[in-house]
Amino acid sequence: MNLNATAVVTGAARGIGLEIAKKLISVGWTVAALDMLEDDLATAAEALGEMYKPYTVNITDSVQLKEVASAVAKELPVVKGIVNNAGITRDTLMMRMSEDQWNLVIDVNLTGAWKVTQAFMRSLIRAREGSIVSISSVVGLVGAAGQTNYAASKAGLIGMSKSLNRELAGRGITVNVVAPGFIETEMTENLPEEVRKDYLSRIPAARLGLPVEIAESVAFLMSPSAKYITGIVLPVDGGLTT
Amino acid sequence: MSLENRISEIIVSRLNVKPEEVTESANLKDDLGADSLDMVDLMMDLEDTFDLKISDEEGNTLQTVGSVVSFLKTKGIEA
Ligand SMILES: NC(=O)c1ccc[n+]([C@@H]2O[C@H](COP(=O)([O-])OP(=O)(O)OC[C@H]3O[C@@H](n4cnc5c(N)ncnc54)[C@H](OP(=O)(O)O)[C@@H]3O)[C@@H](O)[C@H]2O)c1
């Protein structure tokens, strides 16, 4: 099946974003894959074929984003989905955190999502349908030592989405947040063994989640089955926050 | 194409109305059914088409089709 509609997915070159792209393609979306990693984008494009369209861009750069937005409008089917997935961490205790570490994480995770959403939302508004999903984190809900910057950015995504929901819900556009728990990716691969053990002891499901399990939730929220679900935060965390 | 016709075309496509409904005195919200999102979308379209900036205050004064036409004329746009 081909939906003849494009989903813009940021950070889609690897990790959870790549898994989201794969899943969306499998249900018929064309994916505009936005990432800074040109090589990883090219590798993914080779593996995923026609429906995966790579665009090398830093989402903090408004000028680059504008260019990508007009290229996508010209080259791909109408944009009806936006997935704000690109995210970074710069962990350290607040007493030691530099202003640069704070700013960079807010710039990419929160302001980047705002910029990407703004760059592409008119097309959803005109189509009078579509879905926007932002990838937050359980850390945005419960906090984590060493992550004041990251948690603030992830909680910020929730406020942004809930407000945008109030602007757009009347247009048949859903705006939701998925809050992953601890997921098996490069982000969690390099955790010290004792931290990993500590995490596991706190997860009722007694395992880390898989990227594909985040992708499934995102695809569901973007599917016709979820048309009446909007403004929510969906934790996908093995019971961690419940 | 005259300025009136260009504006009319934009309004017809954005608000999904019939060309004959877009009269000079037609109110964008009351007669043509624009909501606040439509109004912003329309203003952005006018900005792109005529390459100018419309401030929020200016945008708020644009209630009727005629007011859009005369606003653009005061900005030096003739066709
Ligand atoms: N892994 C977890 O356990 C977990 C848990 C909760 C939430 N999350 C969230 O899930 C999302 C994906 O995480 P992940 O583990 O898949 O991370 P990842 O493997 O590091 O992937 C993130 C992708 O985003 C890209 N990116 C970063 N900054 C960018 C920018 N300014 N412009 C464009 N692309 C940019 C990265 O490219 P570069 O490598 O070049 O930076 C990378 O390809 C993130 O928002 C993360 O916060 C992850």
Tab-separated table of C-alpha atoms and ligand atoms in Angstrom:
chain	number	residue	atom	x	y	z
A	1	MET	CA	0.000	0.000	0.000
A	2	ASN	CA	1.188	3.529	-0.780
A	3	LEU	CA	-0.417	6.332	1.238
A	4	ASN	CA	0.971	8.913	-1.159
A	5	ALA	CA	1.849	11.055	1.847
A	6	THR	CA	5.177	12.048	3.345
A	7	ALA	CA	6.290	11.779	6.953
A	8	VAL	CA	9.219	13.971	7.934
A	9	VAL	CA	11.367	12.100	10.462
A	10	THR	CA	14.322	13.828	12.131
A	11	GLY	CA	17.349	11.917	13.321
A	12	ALA	CA	16.312	9.176	10.922
A	13	ALA	CA	19.793	7.967	9.976
A	14	ARG	CA	20.147	5.554	12.861
A	15	GLY	CA	18.784	4.384	16.208
A	16	ILE	CA	15.143	4.896	17.035
A	17	GLY	CA	14.625	7.352	14.154
A	18	LEU	CA	15.763	4.805	11.574
A	19	GLU	CA	13.434	2.217	13.087
A	20	ILE	CA	10.553	4.712	12.911
A	21	ALA	CA	11.367	5.383	9.254
A	22	LYS	CA	11.350	1.636	8.460
A	23	LYS	CA	8.042	1.079	10.196
A	24	LEU	CA	6.355	4.055	8.523
A	25	ILE	CA	7.588	2.904	5.121
A	26	SER	CA	6.193	-0.563	5.794
A	27	VAL	CA	2.716	0.927	6.257
A	28	GLY	CA	2.934	3.065	3.122
A	29	TRP	CA	4.441	6.406	4.099
A	30	THR	CA	7.138	8.098	2.076
A	31	VAL	CA	9.775	9.208	4.590
A	32	ALA	CA	11.769	12.421	4.342
A	33	ALA	CA	14.732	11.428	6.496
A	34	LEU	CA	16.425	14.455	8.050
A	35	ASP	CA	19.783	13.944	9.748
A	36	MET	CA	23.282	15.382	9.962
A	37	LEU	CA	24.937	12.034	9.289
A	38	GLU	CA	25.319	11.989	5.519
A	39	ASP	CA	26.996	8.557	5.366
A	40	ASP	CA	24.470	6.838	7.613
A	41	LEU	CA	21.666	8.429	5.590
A	42	ALA	CA	23.171	7.069	2.388
A	43	THR	CA	23.528	3.583	3.854
A	44	ALA	CA	19.921	3.617	5.053
A	45	ALA	CA	18.707	4.916	1.695
A	46	GLU	CA	20.433	2.039	-0.046
A	47	ALA	CA	18.837	-0.487	2.286
A	48	LEU	CA	15.338	1.011	2.369
A	49	GLY	CA	14.955	2.053	-1.248
A	50	GLU	CA	12.624	4.466	-2.997
A	51	MET	CA	10.415	5.429	-0.073
A	52	TYR	CA	13.293	6.669	2.096
A	53	LYS	CA	14.447	10.103	0.942
A	54	PRO	CA	17.559	11.373	2.723
A	55	TYR	CA	18.146	15.071	3.432
A	56	THR	CA	21.356	16.101	5.159
A	57	VAL	CA	20.509	18.963	7.489
A	58	ASN	CA	21.237	20.300	10.942
A	59	ILE	CA	17.799	20.948	12.399
A	60	THR	CA	19.066	23.881	14.462
A	61	ASP	CA	19.828	25.755	11.238
A	62	SER	CA	16.698	27.622	10.121
A	63	VAL	CA	18.125	28.507	6.725
A	64	GLN	CA	19.027	24.904	5.852
A	65	LEU	CA	15.650	23.772	7.123
A	66	LYS	CA	13.809	26.176	4.845
A	67	GLU	CA	15.706	24.808	1.864
A	68	VAL	CA	14.879	21.255	2.842
A	69	ALA	CA	11.230	22.165	3.355
A	70	SER	CA	10.948	23.559	-0.150
A	71	ALA	CA	12.850	20.610	-1.625
A	72	VAL	CA	10.506	18.177	0.140
A	73	ALA	CA	7.475	20.132	-1.072
A	74	LYS	CA	8.779	19.884	-4.639
A	75	GLU	CA	10.061	16.329	-4.660
A	76	LEU	CA	7.801	14.243	-2.424
A	77	PRO	CA	4.096	13.567	-1.835
A	78	VAL	CA	2.277	16.030	0.417
A	79	VAL	CA	3.599	16.122	3.993
A	80	LYS	CA	1.038	14.769	6.442
A	81	GLY	CA	3.298	13.541	9.221
A	82	ILE	CA	6.070	15.031	11.345
A	83	VAL	CA	8.148	12.992	13.778
A	84	ASN	CA	10.483	14.979	16.012
A	85	ASN	CA	12.995	12.344	16.999
A	86	ALA	CA	16.457	13.923	16.722
A	87	GLY	CA	17.902	14.300	20.182
A	88	ILE	CA	21.205	14.546	21.997
A	89	THR	CA	22.500	14.376	25.559
A	90	ARG	CA	25.287	16.294	27.297
A	91	ASP	CA	25.062	14.834	30.787
A	92	THR	CA	26.666	16.276	33.859
A	93	LEU	CA	25.589	17.381	37.305
A	94	MET	CA	24.024	20.808	37.291
A	95	MET	CA	26.777	22.327	39.438
A	96	ARG	CA	29.265	21.380	36.725
A	97	MET	CA	27.105	22.054	33.679
A	98	SER	CA	28.298	24.779	31.337
A	99	GLU	CA	25.921	27.165	29.674
A	100	ASP	CA	27.008	25.695	26.341
A	101	GLN	CA	25.960	22.207	27.432
A	102	TRP	CA	22.600	23.560	28.521
A	103	ASN	CA	22.057	25.585	25.340
A	104	LEU	CA	23.105	22.890	22.893
A	105	VAL	CA	20.691	20.298	24.277
A	106	ILE	CA	17.798	22.784	24.395
A	107	ASP	CA	18.663	24.003	20.881
A	108	VAL	CA	18.585	20.562	19.295
A	109	ASN	CA	15.916	18.734	21.301
A	110	LEU	CA	13.384	21.488	21.896
A	111	THR	CA	14.040	24.435	19.601
A	112	GLY	CA	14.956	22.036	16.784
A	113	ALA	CA	11.612	20.278	17.122
A	114	TRP	CA	9.846	23.637	17.145
A	115	LYS	CA	11.674	24.730	13.988
A	116	VAL	CA	11.008	21.496	12.119
A	117	THR	CA	7.349	21.512	13.093
A	118	GLN	CA	6.988	25.117	12.016
A	119	ALA	CA	8.770	24.475	8.729
A	120	PHE	CA	6.390	21.681	7.712
A	121	MET	CA	3.075	22.279	9.500
A	122	ARG	CA	1.397	24.411	6.857
A	123	SER	CA	1.134	21.419	4.626
A	124	LEU	CA	-0.829	19.494	7.300
A	125	ILE	CA	-3.041	22.499	7.943
A	126	ARG	CA	-3.866	22.739	4.250
A	127	ALA	CA	-4.471	19.031	3.953
A	128	ARG	CA	-6.750	19.323	6.994
A	129	GLU	CA	-5.319	16.099	8.297
A	130	GLY	CA	-2.101	14.695	9.633
A	131	SER	CA	-0.166	13.829	12.736
A	132	ILE	CA	2.736	15.227	14.654
A	133	VAL	CA	4.601	12.988	17.091
A	134	SER	CA	7.478	14.141	19.259
A	135	ILE	CA	9.823	11.726	20.964
A	136	SER	CA	10.243	12.843	24.546
A	137	SER	CA	11.592	10.569	27.295
A	138	VAL	CA	10.573	9.210	30.667
A	139	VAL	CA	13.309	11.519	31.916
A	140	GLY	CA	11.072	14.423	30.914
A	141	LEU	CA	8.409	13.014	33.249
A	142	VAL	CA	10.393	11.937	36.291
A	143	GLY	CA	13.794	13.618	35.869
A	144	ALA	CA	17.266	12.129	36.142
A	145	ALA	CA	20.361	13.276	37.978
A	146	GLY	CA	22.893	14.654	35.523
A	147	GLN	CA	20.249	15.478	32.946
A	148	THR	CA	18.770	18.852	33.911
A	149	ASN	CA	19.287	20.065	30.332
A	150	TYR	CA	17.940	16.925	28.676
A	151	ALA	CA	14.956	16.592	31.039
A	152	ALA	CA	14.044	20.252	30.530
A	153	SER	CA	14.126	19.796	26.753
A	154	LYS	CA	12.029	16.625	26.921
A	155	ALA	CA	9.469	18.139	29.307
A	156	GLY	CA	9.405	21.184	27.023
A	157	LEU	CA	8.340	19.001	24.107
A	158	ILE	CA	5.314	17.948	26.150
A	159	GLY	CA	4.194	21.531	26.800
A	160	MET	CA	4.791	22.448	23.190
A	161	SER	CA	2.763	19.500	21.906
A	162	LYS	CA	-0.129	20.026	24.281
A	163	SER	CA	-0.377	23.666	23.229
A	164	LEU	CA	-0.035	22.915	19.531
A	165	ASN	CA	-2.752	20.326	19.962
A	166	ARG	CA	-5.088	23.105	21.035
A	167	GLU	CA	-4.206	25.062	17.907
A	168	LEU	CA	-4.585	22.194	15.452
A	169	ALA	CA	-6.999	19.577	16.746
A	170	GLY	CA	-9.936	21.309	15.035
A	171	ARG	CA	-8.208	20.684	11.710
A	172	GLY	CA	-8.122	16.944	12.070
A	173	ILE	CA	-4.466	17.045	13.025
A	174	THR	CA	-3.294	14.995	15.998
A	175	VAL	CA	-0.349	16.110	18.113
A	176	ASN	CA	1.105	13.548	20.489
A	177	VAL	CA	4.187	12.638	22.453
A	178	VAL	CA	5.829	9.264	22.908
A	179	ALA	CA	7.992	8.981	26.018
A	180	PRO	CA	10.402	6.045	25.683
A	181	GLY	CA	11.918	4.435	28.730
A	182	PHE	CA	15.331	2.834	28.440
A	183	ILE	CA	15.774	1.537	24.908
A	184	GLU	CA	18.573	-0.613	23.452
A	185	THR	CA	20.479	1.932	21.312
A	186	GLU	CA	23.865	3.573	21.110
A	187	MET	CA	22.581	6.040	23.698
A	188	THR	CA	22.215	3.248	26.279
A	189	GLU	CA	24.818	0.798	24.916
A	190	ASN	CA	27.714	2.550	26.575
A	191	LEU	CA	26.169	2.745	30.040
A	192	PRO	CA	28.371	1.478	32.852
A	193	GLU	CA	27.370	-2.024	33.946
A	194	GLU	CA	26.144	-0.959	37.401
A	195	VAL	CA	23.951	1.817	35.950
A	196	ARG	CA	22.446	-0.701	33.574
A	197	LYS	CA	21.734	-3.089	36.441
A	198	ASP	CA	20.146	-0.291	38.432
A	199	TYR	CA	17.878	0.593	35.491
A	200	LEU	CA	16.852	-3.012	35.025
A	201	SER	CA	15.931	-3.360	38.683
A	202	ARG	CA	13.511	-0.432	38.290
A	203	ILE	CA	11.748	-1.642	35.129
A	204	PRO	CA	8.746	-3.879	35.875
A	205	ALA	CA	9.143	-5.536	32.467
A	206	ALA	CA	12.706	-6.425	33.542
A	207	ARG	CA	14.328	-5.595	30.210
A	208	LEU	CA	15.212	-2.605	28.085
A	209	GLY	CA	12.858	-1.738	25.259
A	210	LEU	CA	13.626	-2.196	21.575
A	211	PRO	CA	13.693	0.655	19.047
A	212	VAL	CA	11.018	-1.142	17.040
A	213	GLU	CA	8.700	-0.960	20.057
A	214	ILE	CA	8.926	2.838	19.939
A	215	ALA	CA	8.413	2.776	16.171
A	216	GLU	CA	5.231	0.705	16.531
A	217	SER	CA	3.720	3.267	18.909
A	218	VAL	CA	4.619	6.152	16.629
A	219	ALA	CA	3.103	4.391	13.612
A	220	PHE	CA	-0.061	3.684	15.589
A	221	LEU	CA	-0.451	7.337	16.641
A	222	MET	CA	-0.059	8.301	12.969
A	223	SER	CA	-2.581	5.740	11.725
A	224	PRO	CA	-6.310	6.243	11.044
A	225	SER	CA	-6.998	4.042	14.096
A	226	ALA	CA	-5.684	6.833	16.311
A	227	LYS	CA	-7.546	9.771	14.723
A	228	TYR	CA	-9.295	10.582	18.025
A	229	ILE	CA	-6.167	10.337	20.162
A	230	THR	CA	-4.521	13.721	20.498
A	231	GLY	CA	-2.640	15.740	23.092
A	232	ILE	CA	-1.423	12.680	24.955
A	233	VAL	CA	1.898	11.540	26.319
A	234	LEU	CA	2.322	7.817	25.732
A	235	PRO	CA	5.001	6.252	27.914
A	236	VAL	CA	6.557	3.192	26.257
A	237	ASP	CA	8.729	2.112	29.113
A	238	GLY	CA	7.967	-1.392	30.393
A	239	GLY	CA	6.086	0.095	33.310
A	240	LEU	CA	8.924	2.277	34.581
A	241	THR	CA	6.877	5.407	35.263
A	242	THR	CA	3.647	3.763	36.340
B	1	MET	CA	-3.981	39.585	-14.253
B	2	SER	CA	-5.381	42.393	-12.110
B	3	LEU	CA	-4.517	42.656	-8.432
B	4	GLU	CA	-8.163	41.959	-7.573
B	5	ASN	CA	-8.095	38.740	-9.567
B	6	ARG	CA	-4.840	37.525	-8.076
B	7	ILE	CA	-6.127	38.086	-4.556
B	8	SER	CA	-9.414	36.460	-5.416
B	9	GLU	CA	-7.600	33.394	-6.732
B	10	ILE	CA	-5.627	33.033	-3.515
B	11	ILE	CA	-8.745	33.375	-1.377
B	12	VAL	CA	-10.671	30.871	-3.471
B	13	SER	CA	-7.962	28.237	-3.151
B	14	ARG	CA	-7.213	28.830	0.544
B	15	LEU	CA	-10.767	29.099	1.829
B	16	ASN	CA	-12.374	26.665	-0.559
B	17	VAL	CA	-15.030	29.129	-1.698
B	18	LYS	CA	-16.533	29.902	-5.095
B	19	PRO	CA	-15.059	32.796	-7.096
B	20	GLU	CA	-18.437	34.566	-7.206
B	21	GLU	CA	-18.529	34.655	-3.384
B	22	VAL	CA	-15.331	36.699	-3.276
B	23	THR	CA	-16.891	40.155	-3.654
B	24	GLU	CA	-15.257	43.364	-2.526
B	25	SER	CA	-17.427	43.633	0.575
B	26	ALA	CA	-17.235	39.955	1.551
B	27	ASN	CA	-15.987	39.507	5.109
B	28	LEU	CA	-13.242	36.875	5.224
B	29	LYS	CA	-14.423	35.391	8.514
B	30	ASP	CA	-18.187	35.969	8.540
B	31	ASP	CA	-18.955	35.496	4.853
B	32	LEU	CA	-16.141	33.277	3.633
B	33	GLY	CA	-15.744	31.141	6.751
B	34	ALA	CA	-12.092	31.780	7.569
B	35	ASP	CA	-10.992	30.824	11.085
B	36	SER	CA	-7.893	32.180	12.803
B	37	LEU	CA	-5.625	29.550	11.244
B	38	ASP	CA	-7.018	30.303	7.786
B	39	MET	CA	-6.340	33.986	8.353
B	40	VAL	CA	-2.707	33.340	9.286
B	41	ASP	CA	-2.319	30.992	6.330
B	42	LEU	CA	-3.818	33.607	4.022
B	43	MET	CA	-1.563	36.376	5.334
B	44	MET	CA	1.487	34.146	4.827
B	45	ASP	CA	0.341	33.414	1.289
B	46	LEU	CA	-0.048	37.111	0.535
B	47	GLU	CA	3.425	37.714	1.995
B	48	ASP	CA	4.931	35.030	-0.237
B	49	THR	CA	3.042	36.024	-3.354
B	50	PHE	CA	3.665	39.760	-3.119
B	51	ASP	CA	7.014	39.570	-1.342
B	52	LEU	CA	6.194	41.765	1.636
B	53	LYS	CA	5.784	41.543	5.417
B	54	ILE	CA	2.386	41.903	7.051
B	55	SER	CA	2.556	42.639	10.774
B	56	ASP	CA	-0.020	41.132	13.132
B	57	GLU	CA	-1.594	44.586	13.601
B	58	GLU	CA	-1.878	45.075	9.865
B	59	GLY	CA	-3.249	41.568	9.478
B	60	ASN	CA	-5.976	42.266	12.022
B	61	THR	CA	-7.270	45.204	9.975
B	62	LEU	CA	-7.781	43.001	6.919
B	63	GLN	CA	-11.391	41.971	7.443
B	64	THR	CA	-12.869	42.164	3.954
B	65	VAL	CA	-11.657	41.307	0.474
B	66	GLY	CA	-11.714	45.010	-0.352
B	67	SER	CA	-9.531	45.868	2.631
B	68	VAL	CA	-6.920	43.382	1.424
B	69	VAL	CA	-6.903	44.973	-2.022
B	70	SER	CA	-6.541	48.512	-0.681
B	71	PHE	CA	-3.915	47.428	1.874
B	72	LEU	CA	-1.747	45.938	-0.876
B	73	LYS	CA	-2.203	49.080	-2.963
B	74	THR	CA	-0.940	51.231	-0.077
B	75	LYS	CA	2.110	48.955	-0.068
B	76	GLY	CA	2.713	49.951	-3.665
B	77	ILE	CA	1.481	46.725	-5.212
B	78	GLU	CA	-0.582	47.299	-8.330
B	79	ALA	CA	-0.739	43.958	-10.096
C	1	LIG	N1	17.845	5.463	23.558
C	1	LIG	C1	17.065	5.637	24.596
C	1	LIG	O1	17.084	4.866	25.556
C	1	LIG	C2	16.083	6.761	24.626
C	1	LIG	C3	15.247	6.892	25.723
C	1	LIG	C4	14.317	7.925	25.769
C	1	LIG	C5	14.257	8.827	24.723
C	1	LIG	N2	15.092	8.718	23.662
C	1	LIG	C6	14.987	9.706	22.604
C	1	LIG	O2	14.758	9.075	21.360
C	1	LIG	C7	15.328	9.850	20.313
C	1	LIG	C8	16.245	8.986	19.468
C	1	LIG	O3	17.259	8.461	20.306
C	1	LIG	P1	18.358	7.425	19.780
C	1	LIG	O4	18.765	6.630	20.945
C	1	LIG	O5	17.879	6.764	18.566
C	1	LIG	O6	19.551	8.454	19.450
C	1	LIG	P2	20.716	8.384	18.356
C	1	LIG	O7	21.019	6.975	18.015
C	1	LIG	O8	21.805	9.248	18.879
C	1	LIG	O9	20.032	9.050	17.107
C	1	LIG	C9	19.713	10.412	17.080
C	1	LIG	C10	19.899	10.896	15.680
C	1	LIG	O10	19.570	12.296	15.625
C	1	LIG	C11	20.571	12.962	14.917
C	1	LIG	N3	20.736	14.365	15.288
C	1	LIG	C12	21.219	14.849	16.447
C	1	LIG	N4	21.275	16.190	16.423
C	1	LIG	C13	20.805	16.560	15.211
C	1	LIG	C14	20.633	17.818	14.568
C	1	LIG	N5	20.955	18.972	15.169
C	1	LIG	N6	20.120	17.844	13.319
C	1	LIG	C15	19.807	16.694	12.695
C	1	LIG	N7	19.966	15.480	13.239
C	1	LIG	C16	20.457	15.407	14.486
C	1	LIG	C17	21.811	12.203	15.292
C	1	LIG	O11	22.877	12.524	14.449
C	1	LIG	P3	24.337	12.818	15.144
C	1	LIG	O12	24.844	11.511	15.617
C	1	LIG	O13	25.140	13.449	14.051
C	1	LIG	O14	24.138	13.764	16.309
C	1	LIG	C18	21.341	10.768	15.211
C	1	LIG	O15	21.420	10.258	13.921
C	1	LIG	C19	16.053	11.010	20.985
C	1	LIG	O16	15.223	12.150	20.964
C	1	LIG	C20	16.238	10.519	22.398
C	1	LIG	O17	16.317	11.596	23.294
C	1	LIG	C21	16.014	7.708	23.603
